[in-house]
XYZ file of C-alpha atoms in Angstrom:
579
model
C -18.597 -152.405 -6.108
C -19.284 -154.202 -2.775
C -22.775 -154.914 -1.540
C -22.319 -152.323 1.245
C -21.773 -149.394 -1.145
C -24.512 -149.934 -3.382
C -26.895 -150.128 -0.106
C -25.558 -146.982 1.049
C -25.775 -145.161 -2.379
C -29.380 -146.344 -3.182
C -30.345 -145.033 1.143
C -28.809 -141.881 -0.343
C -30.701 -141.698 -3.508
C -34.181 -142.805 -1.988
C -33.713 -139.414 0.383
C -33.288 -136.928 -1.942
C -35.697 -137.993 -4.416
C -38.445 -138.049 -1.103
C -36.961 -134.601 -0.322
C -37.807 -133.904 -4.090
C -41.037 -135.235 -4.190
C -41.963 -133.170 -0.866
C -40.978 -129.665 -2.284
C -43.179 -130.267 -5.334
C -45.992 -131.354 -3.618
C -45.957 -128.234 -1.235
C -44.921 -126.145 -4.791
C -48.182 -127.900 -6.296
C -50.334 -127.421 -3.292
C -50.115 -123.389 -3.132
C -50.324 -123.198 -6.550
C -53.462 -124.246 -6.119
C -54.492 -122.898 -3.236
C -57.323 -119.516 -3.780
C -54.907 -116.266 -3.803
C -54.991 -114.248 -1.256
C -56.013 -110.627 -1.800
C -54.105 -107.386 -0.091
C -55.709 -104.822 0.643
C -54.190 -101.736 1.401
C -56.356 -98.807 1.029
C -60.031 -98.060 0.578
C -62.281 -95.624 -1.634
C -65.047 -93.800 -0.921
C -67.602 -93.299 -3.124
C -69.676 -89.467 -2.970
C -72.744 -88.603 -4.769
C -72.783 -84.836 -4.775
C -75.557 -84.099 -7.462
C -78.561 -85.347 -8.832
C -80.449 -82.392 -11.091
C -83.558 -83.104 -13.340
C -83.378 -80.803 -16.359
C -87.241 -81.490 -18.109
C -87.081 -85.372 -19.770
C -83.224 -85.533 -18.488
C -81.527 -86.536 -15.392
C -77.539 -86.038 -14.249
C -76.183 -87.935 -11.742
C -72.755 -86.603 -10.765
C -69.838 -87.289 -7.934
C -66.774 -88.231 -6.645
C -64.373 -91.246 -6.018
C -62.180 -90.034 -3.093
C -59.067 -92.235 -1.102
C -60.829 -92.749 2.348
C -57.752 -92.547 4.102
C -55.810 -89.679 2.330
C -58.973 -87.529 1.146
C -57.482 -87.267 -2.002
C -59.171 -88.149 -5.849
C -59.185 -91.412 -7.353
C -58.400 -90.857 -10.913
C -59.296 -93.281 -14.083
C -61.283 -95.605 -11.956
C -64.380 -97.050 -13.436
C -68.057 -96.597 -11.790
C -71.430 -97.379 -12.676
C -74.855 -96.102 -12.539
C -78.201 -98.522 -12.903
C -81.280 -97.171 -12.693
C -84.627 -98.619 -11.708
C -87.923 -97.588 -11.893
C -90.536 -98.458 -9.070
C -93.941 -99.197 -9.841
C -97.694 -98.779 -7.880
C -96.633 -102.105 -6.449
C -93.081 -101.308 -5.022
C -91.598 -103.587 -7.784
C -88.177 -102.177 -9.531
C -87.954 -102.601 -13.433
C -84.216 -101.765 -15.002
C -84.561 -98.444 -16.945
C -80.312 -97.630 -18.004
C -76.987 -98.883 -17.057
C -73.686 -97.352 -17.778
C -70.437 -97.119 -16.705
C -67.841 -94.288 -17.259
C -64.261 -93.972 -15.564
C -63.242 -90.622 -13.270
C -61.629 -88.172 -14.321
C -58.242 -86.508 -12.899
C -60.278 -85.031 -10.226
C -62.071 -88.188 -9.624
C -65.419 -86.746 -10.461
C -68.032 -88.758 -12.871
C -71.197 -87.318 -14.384
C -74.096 -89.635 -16.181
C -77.211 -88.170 -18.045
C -80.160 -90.316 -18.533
C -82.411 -89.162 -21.279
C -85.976 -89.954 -21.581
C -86.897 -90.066 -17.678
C -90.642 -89.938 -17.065
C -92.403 -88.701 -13.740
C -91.668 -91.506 -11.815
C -90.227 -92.743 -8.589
C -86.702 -94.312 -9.222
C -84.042 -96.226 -7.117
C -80.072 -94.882 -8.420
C -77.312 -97.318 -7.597
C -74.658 -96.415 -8.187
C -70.808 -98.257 -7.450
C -67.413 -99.130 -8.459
C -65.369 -102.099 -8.305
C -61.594 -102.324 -6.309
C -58.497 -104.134 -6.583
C -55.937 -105.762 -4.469
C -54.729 -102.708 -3.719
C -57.842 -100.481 -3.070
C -61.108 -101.682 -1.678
C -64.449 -101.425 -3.374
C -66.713 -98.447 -1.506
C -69.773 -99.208 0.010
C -72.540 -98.509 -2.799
C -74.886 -96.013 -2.756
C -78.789 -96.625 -3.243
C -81.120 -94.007 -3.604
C -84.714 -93.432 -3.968
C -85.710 -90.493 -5.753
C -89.395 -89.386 -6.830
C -89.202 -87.598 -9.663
C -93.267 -86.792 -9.673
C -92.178 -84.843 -6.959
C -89.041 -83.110 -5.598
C -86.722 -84.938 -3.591
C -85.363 -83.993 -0.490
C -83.007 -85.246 1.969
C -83.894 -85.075 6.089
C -80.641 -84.463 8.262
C -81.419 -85.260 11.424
C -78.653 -83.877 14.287
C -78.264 -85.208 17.832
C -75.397 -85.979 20.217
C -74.851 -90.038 20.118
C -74.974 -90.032 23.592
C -77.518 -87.915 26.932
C -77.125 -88.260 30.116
C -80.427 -90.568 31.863
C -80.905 -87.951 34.145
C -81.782 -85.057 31.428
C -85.238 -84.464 30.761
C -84.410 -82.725 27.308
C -82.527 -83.949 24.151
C -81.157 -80.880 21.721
C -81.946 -82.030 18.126
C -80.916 -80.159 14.788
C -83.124 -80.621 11.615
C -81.830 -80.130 7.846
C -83.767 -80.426 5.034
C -82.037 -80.385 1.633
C -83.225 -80.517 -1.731
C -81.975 -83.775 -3.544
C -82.844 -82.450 -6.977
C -81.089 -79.241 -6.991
C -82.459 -78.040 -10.351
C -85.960 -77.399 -8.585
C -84.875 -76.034 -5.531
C -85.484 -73.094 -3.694
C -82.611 -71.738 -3.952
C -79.010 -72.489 -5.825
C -75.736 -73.379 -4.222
C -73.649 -75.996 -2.577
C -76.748 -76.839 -0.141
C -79.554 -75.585 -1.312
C -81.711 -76.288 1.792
C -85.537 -76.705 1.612
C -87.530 -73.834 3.494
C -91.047 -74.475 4.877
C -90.634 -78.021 5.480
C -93.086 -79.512 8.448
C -91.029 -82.227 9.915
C -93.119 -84.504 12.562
C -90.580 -85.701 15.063
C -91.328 -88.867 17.859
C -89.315 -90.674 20.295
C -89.372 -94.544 20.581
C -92.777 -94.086 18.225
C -94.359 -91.632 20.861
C -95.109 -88.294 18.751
C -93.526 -85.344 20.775
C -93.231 -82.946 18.193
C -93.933 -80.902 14.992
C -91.436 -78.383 13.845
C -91.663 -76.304 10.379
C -88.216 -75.396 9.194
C -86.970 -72.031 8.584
C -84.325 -71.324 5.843
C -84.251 -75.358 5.600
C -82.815 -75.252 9.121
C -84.471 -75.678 12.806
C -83.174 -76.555 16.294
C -85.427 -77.811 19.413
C -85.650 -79.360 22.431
C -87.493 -83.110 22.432
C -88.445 -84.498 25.764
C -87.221 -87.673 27.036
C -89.402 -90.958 28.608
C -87.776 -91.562 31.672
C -85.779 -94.643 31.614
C -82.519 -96.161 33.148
C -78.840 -95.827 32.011
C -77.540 -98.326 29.326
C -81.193 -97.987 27.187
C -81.073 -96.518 23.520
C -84.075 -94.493 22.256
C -84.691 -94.241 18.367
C -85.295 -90.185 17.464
C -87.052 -90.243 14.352
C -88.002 -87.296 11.664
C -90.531 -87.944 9.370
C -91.760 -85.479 6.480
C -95.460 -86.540 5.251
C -94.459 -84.878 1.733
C -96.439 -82.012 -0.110
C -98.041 -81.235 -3.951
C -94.162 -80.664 -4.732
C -92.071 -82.463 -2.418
C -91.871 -86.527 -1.629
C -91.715 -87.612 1.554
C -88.340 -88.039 3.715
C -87.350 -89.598 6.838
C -84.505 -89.436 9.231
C -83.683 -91.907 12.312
C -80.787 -91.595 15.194
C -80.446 -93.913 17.859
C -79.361 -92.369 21.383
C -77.651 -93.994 24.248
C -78.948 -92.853 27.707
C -76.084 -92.881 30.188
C -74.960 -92.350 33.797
C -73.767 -89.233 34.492
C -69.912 -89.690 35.504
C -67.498 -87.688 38.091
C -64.578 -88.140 38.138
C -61.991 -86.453 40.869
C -58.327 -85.991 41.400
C -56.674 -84.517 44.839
C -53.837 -85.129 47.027
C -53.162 -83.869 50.774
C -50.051 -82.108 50.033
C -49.428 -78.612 49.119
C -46.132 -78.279 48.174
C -44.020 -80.974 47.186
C -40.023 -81.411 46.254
C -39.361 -81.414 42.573
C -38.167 -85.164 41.908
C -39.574 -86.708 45.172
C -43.178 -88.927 45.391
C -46.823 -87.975 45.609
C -49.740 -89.365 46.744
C -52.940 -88.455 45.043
C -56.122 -90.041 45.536
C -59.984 -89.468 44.088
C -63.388 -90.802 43.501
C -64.840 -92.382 39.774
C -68.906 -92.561 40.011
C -71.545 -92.837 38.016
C -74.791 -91.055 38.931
C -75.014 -91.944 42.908
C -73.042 -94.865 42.707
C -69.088 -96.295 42.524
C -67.700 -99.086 40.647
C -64.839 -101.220 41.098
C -61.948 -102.613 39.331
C -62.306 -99.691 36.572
C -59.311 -98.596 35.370
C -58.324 -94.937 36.090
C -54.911 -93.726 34.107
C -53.992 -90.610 36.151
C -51.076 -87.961 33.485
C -48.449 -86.001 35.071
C -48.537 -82.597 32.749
C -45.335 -80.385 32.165
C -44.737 -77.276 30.338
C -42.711 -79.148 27.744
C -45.390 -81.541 26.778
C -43.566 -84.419 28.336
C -46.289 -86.601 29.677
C -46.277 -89.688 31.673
C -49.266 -91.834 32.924
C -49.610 -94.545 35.859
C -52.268 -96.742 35.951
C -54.920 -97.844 38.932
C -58.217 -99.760 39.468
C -60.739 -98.739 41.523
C -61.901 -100.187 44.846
C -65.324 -101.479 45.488
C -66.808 -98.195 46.717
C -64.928 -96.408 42.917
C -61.942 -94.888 45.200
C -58.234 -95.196 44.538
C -54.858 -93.982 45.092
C -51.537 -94.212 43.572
C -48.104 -92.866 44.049
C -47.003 -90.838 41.147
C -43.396 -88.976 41.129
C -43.202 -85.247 40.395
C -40.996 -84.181 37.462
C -37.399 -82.516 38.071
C -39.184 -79.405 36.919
C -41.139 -76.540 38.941
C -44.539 -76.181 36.906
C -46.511 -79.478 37.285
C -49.892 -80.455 37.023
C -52.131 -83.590 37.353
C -55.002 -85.109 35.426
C -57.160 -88.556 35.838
C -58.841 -89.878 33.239
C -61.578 -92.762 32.466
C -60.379 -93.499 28.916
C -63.054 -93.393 26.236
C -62.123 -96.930 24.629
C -62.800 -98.027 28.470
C -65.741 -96.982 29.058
C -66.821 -98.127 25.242
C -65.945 -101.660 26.453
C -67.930 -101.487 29.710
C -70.690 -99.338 28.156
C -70.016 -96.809 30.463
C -69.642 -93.067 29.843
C -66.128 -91.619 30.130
C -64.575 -89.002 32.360
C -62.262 -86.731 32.963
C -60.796 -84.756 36.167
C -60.191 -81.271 36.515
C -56.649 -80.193 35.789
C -54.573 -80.435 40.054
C -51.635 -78.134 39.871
C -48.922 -78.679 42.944
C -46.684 -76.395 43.423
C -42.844 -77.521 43.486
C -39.902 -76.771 45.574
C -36.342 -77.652 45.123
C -34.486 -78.717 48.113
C -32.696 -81.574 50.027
C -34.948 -83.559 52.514
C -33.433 -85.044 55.733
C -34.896 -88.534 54.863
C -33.097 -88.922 52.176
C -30.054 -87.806 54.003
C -30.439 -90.561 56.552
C -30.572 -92.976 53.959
C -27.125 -91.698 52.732
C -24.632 -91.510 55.693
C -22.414 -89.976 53.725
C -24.383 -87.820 51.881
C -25.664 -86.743 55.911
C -22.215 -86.431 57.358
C -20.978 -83.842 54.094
C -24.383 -81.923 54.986
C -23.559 -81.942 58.812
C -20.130 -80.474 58.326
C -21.219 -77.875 55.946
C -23.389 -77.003 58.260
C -20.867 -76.465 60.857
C -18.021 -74.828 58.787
C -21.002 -72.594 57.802
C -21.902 -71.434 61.244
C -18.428 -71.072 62.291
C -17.579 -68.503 58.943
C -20.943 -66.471 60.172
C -19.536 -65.934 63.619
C -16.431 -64.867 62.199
C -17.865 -62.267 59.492
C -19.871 -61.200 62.824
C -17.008 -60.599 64.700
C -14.922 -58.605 61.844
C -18.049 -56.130 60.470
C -18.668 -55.268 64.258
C -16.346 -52.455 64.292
C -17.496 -51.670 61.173
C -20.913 -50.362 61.584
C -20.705 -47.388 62.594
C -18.634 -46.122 59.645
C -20.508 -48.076 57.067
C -23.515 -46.198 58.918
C -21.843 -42.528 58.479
C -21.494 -43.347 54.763
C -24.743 -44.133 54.173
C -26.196 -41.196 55.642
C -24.014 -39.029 53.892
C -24.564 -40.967 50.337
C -28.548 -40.329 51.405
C -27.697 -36.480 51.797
C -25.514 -36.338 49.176
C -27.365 -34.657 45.872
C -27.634 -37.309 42.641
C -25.406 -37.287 40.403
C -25.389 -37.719 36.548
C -24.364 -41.457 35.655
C -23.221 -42.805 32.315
C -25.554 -46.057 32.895
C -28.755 -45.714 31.575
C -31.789 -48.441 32.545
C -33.350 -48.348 29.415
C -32.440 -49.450 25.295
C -33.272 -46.869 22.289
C -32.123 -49.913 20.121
C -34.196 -52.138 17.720
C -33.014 -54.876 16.120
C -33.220 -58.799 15.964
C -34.035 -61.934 13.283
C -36.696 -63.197 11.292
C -37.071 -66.630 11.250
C -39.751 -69.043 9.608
C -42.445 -69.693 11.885
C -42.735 -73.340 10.983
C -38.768 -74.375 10.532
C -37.120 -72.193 12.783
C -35.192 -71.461 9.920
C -33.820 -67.305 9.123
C -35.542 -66.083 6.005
C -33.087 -64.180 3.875
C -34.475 -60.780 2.476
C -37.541 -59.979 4.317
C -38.416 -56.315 4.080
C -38.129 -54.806 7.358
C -39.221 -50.890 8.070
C -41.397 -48.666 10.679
C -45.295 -48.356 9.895
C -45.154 -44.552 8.226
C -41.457 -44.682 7.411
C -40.410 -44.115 3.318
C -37.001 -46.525 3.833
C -36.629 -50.709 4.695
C -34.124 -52.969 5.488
C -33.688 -56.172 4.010
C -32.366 -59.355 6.289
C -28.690 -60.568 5.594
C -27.796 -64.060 5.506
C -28.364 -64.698 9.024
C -32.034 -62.955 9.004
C -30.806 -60.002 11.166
C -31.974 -56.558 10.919
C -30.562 -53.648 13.012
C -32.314 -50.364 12.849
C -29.997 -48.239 15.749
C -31.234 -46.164 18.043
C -34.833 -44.639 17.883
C -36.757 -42.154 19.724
C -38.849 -42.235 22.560
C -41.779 -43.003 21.157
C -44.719 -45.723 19.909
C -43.833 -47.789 16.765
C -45.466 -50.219 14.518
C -42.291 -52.604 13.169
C -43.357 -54.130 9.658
C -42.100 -57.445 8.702
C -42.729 -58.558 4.802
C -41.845 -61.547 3.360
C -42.741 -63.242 -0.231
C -44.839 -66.257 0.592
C -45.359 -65.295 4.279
C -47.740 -63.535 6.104
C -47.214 -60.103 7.047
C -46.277 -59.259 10.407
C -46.809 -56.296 12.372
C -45.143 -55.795 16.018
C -46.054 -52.709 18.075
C -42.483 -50.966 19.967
C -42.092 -48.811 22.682
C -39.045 -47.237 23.205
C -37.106 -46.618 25.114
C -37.369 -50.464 26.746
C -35.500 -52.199 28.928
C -33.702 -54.528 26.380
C -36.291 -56.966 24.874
C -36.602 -55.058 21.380
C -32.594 -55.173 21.026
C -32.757 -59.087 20.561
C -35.742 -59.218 18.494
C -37.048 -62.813 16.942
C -39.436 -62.309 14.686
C -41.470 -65.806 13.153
C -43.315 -65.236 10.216
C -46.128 -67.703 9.614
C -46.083 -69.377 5.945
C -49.301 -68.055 3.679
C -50.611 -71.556 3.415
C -50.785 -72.425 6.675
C -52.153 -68.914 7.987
C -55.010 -69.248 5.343
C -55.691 -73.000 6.864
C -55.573 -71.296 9.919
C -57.883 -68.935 9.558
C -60.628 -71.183 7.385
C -60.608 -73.358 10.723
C -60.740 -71.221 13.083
C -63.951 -69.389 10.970
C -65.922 -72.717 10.804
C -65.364 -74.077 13.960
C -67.746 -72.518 16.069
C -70.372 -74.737 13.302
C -68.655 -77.861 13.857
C -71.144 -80.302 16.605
C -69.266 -81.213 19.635
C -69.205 -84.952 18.752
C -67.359 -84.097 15.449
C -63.653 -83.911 15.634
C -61.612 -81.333 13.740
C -58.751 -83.691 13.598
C -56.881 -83.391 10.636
C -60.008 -82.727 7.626
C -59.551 -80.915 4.062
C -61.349 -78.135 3.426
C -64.132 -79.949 1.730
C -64.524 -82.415 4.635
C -64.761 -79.113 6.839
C -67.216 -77.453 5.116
C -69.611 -80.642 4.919
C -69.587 -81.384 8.784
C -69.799 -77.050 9.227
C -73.726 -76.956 9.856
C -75.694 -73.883 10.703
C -73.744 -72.315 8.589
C -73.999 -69.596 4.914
C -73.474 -72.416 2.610
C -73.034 -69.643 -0.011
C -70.292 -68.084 2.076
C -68.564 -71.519 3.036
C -68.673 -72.841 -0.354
C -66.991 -69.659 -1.373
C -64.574 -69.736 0.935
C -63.608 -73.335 0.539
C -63.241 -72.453 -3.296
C -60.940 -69.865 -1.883
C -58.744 -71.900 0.047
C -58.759 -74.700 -2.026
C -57.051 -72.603 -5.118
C -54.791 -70.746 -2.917
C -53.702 -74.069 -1.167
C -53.602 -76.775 -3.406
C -53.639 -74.641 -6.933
C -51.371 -74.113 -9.167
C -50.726 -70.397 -8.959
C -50.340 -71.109 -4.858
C -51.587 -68.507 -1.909
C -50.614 -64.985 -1.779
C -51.712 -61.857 0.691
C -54.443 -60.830 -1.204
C -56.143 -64.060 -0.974
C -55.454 -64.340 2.802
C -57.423 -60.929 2.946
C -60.609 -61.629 0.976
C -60.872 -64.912 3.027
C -60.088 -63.065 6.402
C -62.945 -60.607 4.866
C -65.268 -63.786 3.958
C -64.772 -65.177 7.883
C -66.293 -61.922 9.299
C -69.106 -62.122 7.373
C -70.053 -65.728 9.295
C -72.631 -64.528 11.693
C -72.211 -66.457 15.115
C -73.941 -69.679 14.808
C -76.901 -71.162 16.826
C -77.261 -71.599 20.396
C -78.354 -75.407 20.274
């Protein structure tokens, strides 16, 4: 083998053993490298009992998916328990751990507990799929009962406002010496001393565990944060409790929307201008995003800073469509950035035309010389009709007055429908339901829906009806008639609303008069519903979460009757308080 080859073999070899030696040292080097840990959902950890039964405490609660809301079963979490002494020393007293059930509930007794003060920690460990909770500490006195301050006031006041609405709670931490049993069992007669920045402004005793007041504000500028704080001194039978809540003070903001135009072409561009300010004054280069609203829900948004003095302008264009309206908004994660309190326009509503406009002709010869000679040819047919009814008139005239003199006459067209008939669909899925019962309020006999979900029931008489419309798993549906009509009971379409989501319905719609402003309904389960409900029966919410909970998410699943006791529960809720 020449000289030459054996060079170029042993070049060749040297490469890939270096191109070897490479991927094993990048192979090594991650092997050793510290693994890096997913996570891809969290937990939340709720403690939602602590009773003292004589010598014997239970802790109980909950290990809940944050993000879903839903249990976290056969996870492990533990409970250590520490006395405190005269000192303010802690001295380990029991540890234990114990892993949730299906429901993701865990329950720990501790035996042997003495009259004394005690710190519960309790907390449970994640994975790389699920992050560990936060843990929970808690101080309990167990000399005396321990309650639980609450302590409710918007995040947020206006600078200007003299007043600040506050909400008190006070709830019994060891429920097996409260006053009273339940889901909440709320502490009556409770004097709660209340101050502002440390200044004492007020001393409220709570009635039914509940109590809402006014506190007066220091006078200070926009931007500042106050501490509100709540402070129970404690009692013979009761420890004491405390409660803080910071407040932002901020600018009042205004925010306006208008445009010089009253009617506009459908399709063509608007101006619309307005003002952002905050208290007396305007700032610039804010960003204002203004929304063009239609009917349909099809929304689009333009974007525009302000000028120095918090003015702008921008040119929007109007929808192909004839109901329109306007909005301008300061968006909340804006005014978040800047510190700065959002805002939001009143709703401008233009009314649209449809039309040609001779602008746009010009820019179109063609376009303007097809308009021109319609015009013309137009004119030109006009004169001609002119010309040919002329002799005309006077014996279209004669007829008239004789068809006026003339006595009326029976006609075989009729103006209004004896018939009642239509579909049933599924209120959700637009979908027709198959064999809903169909009859008239008083009436022995039904109908049942064909394959289509159409019903026919003829002709009726004159008359008020109540039309019935049953169907298994839906909510019943009853749609008053009068006949005769004028055609709109002859193509019925009936939508039935599914049981499950009625009974949602109706459990949100009873609790959210209790829900604060600053708490989002958003999408919560009835649990998370009832806990942010305040002012509110606890006894009748807990029941009729219990209610909705079985019918929704049990096994047996919702029926009528259910919907009716918790339609009967809801107008029991007495209207909540003004705060």
């Amino acid at each position: 083998m020449s000289r030459a080859k054996c060079k170029f073999l042993w070049v060749n070899q040297s490469v890939l053993w270096g191109f070897v030696a490479l991927i094993l040292s990048l192979a090594g080097g991650l092997a050793s490298a510290d693994p890096t840990l997913e996570v891809r959902g969290r937990m939340r950890l709720e403690l939602d009992q602590v009773e003292r039964h004589e010598r014997t405490l239970s802790v109980a609660g909950r290990l809940m998916d944050e993000a879903q809301s839903e249990p976290m079963s056969g996870w492990t979490v533990a409970l250590r328990v520490s006395a405190i002494d005269d000192r303010g020393q802690e001295a380990f007293v029991f540890g234990a751990a114990m892993p949730t059930d299906e429901d993701g509930t865990f329950a720990f007794r501790v035996n042997s507990i003495g009259p004394n003060r005690y710190v519960l920690h309790l907390s449970a460990p994640g994975d790389t799929v699920y992050a560990a909770p936060a843990p929970i500490d808690r101080e309990i006195d167990l000399g005396r009962r321990s309650i639980e301050l609450h302590l409710l006031v918007p995040p947020e006041q206006p600078a200007r406002a003299s007043t600040l609405p506050v909400g008190l709670e006070a709830v019994a931490l060891d429920r097996s010496t409260a006053s009273n049993a339940g889901d909440a069992p709320y502490e009556d007669g409770v004097a709660v001393d209340l101050d502002v920045d440390g200044v004492a402004t007020a001393t409220i005793v709570l009635s039914g565990g509940r109590a809402t007041t006014q506190l007066t504000l220091p006078r200070a500028t926009a931007g500042k944060e106050v501490v509100v704080r709540a402070r129970f001194a404690g009692d013979a039978t009761r420890g004491p409790a405390e409660a803080t809540q910071r407040v932002r003070l901020v600018e009042d903001a205004a925010l306006t929307l208008t445009t010089d135009a009253t009617r506009v072409v459908a399709g063509s561009e608007l101006v619309v201008h307005g003002r952002l300010t905050f208290g007396d004054r305007g700032v610039g280069g804010l960003p204002v995003t203004i929304h063009v609203l239609t009917d349909d829900g099809d929304t689009t948004a333009r974007t525009v800073d302000t000028d120095p003095t918090g003015a702008y302008e921008a040119l929007v264009r109007t929808p192909d469509r004839l109901r329109v309206a306007f909005q301008a908004q300061f968006e909340v994660a804006e005014a978040k950035a800047r510190s700065l309190p959002s805002a939001r326009s009143e709703v401008l509503i233009v009314e649209l035309t449809r039309g040609f406009s001779l602008v746009d002709l010009g820019s179109r010869p063609a376009g303007a010389a097809l308009a021109i000679a319609g015009l013309l040819l137009g004119a030109l047919a006009l004169l001609r009709l002119g010309a040919w009814l002329a002799p005309r008139r006077a014996k279209v005239a004669a007829l008239a007055k004789a068809v006026a003199e003339a006595p009326p006459r029976a006609t075989l067209r009729t103006t209004t429908d004896h018939r009642v008939a239509g579909r049933v669909l599924d209120g959700e899925r637009a979908v027709a339901l198959v064999g809903a019962k169909v009859r008239l309020v008083g009436a022995a006999d039904s109908l049942t829906t064909d394959t289509r979900g159409a019903f026919d029931l003829g002709t009726l008489l004159a008359g008020r009806y109540e039309l019935e419309i049953v169907h298994s798993g839906y909510a019943r549906l009853v749609l008053p008639l009068v006949v005769p009509h004028r055609g709109e009971h002859s193509l019925l379409e009936a939508r039935l609303v599914p049981l499950r989501a009625e009974i949602l319905r109706v459990y949100g719609a009873a609790l959210a008069p209790y829900v604060p402003r600053d708490a989002k309904l958003g999408q919560r389960t009835p649990r998370e519903l009832a806990q942010v409900a305040r002012f509110a029966p606890a006894q009748t919410v807990a029941a009729l979460r219990r209610l909705v909970e079985e019918s929704c998410y049990g096994l047996a699943g919702p029926d009528a009757a259910t919907l009716a006791r918790i339609e009967a529960l809801s107008a029991e809720l007495p209207p909540p308080p003004s705060s």
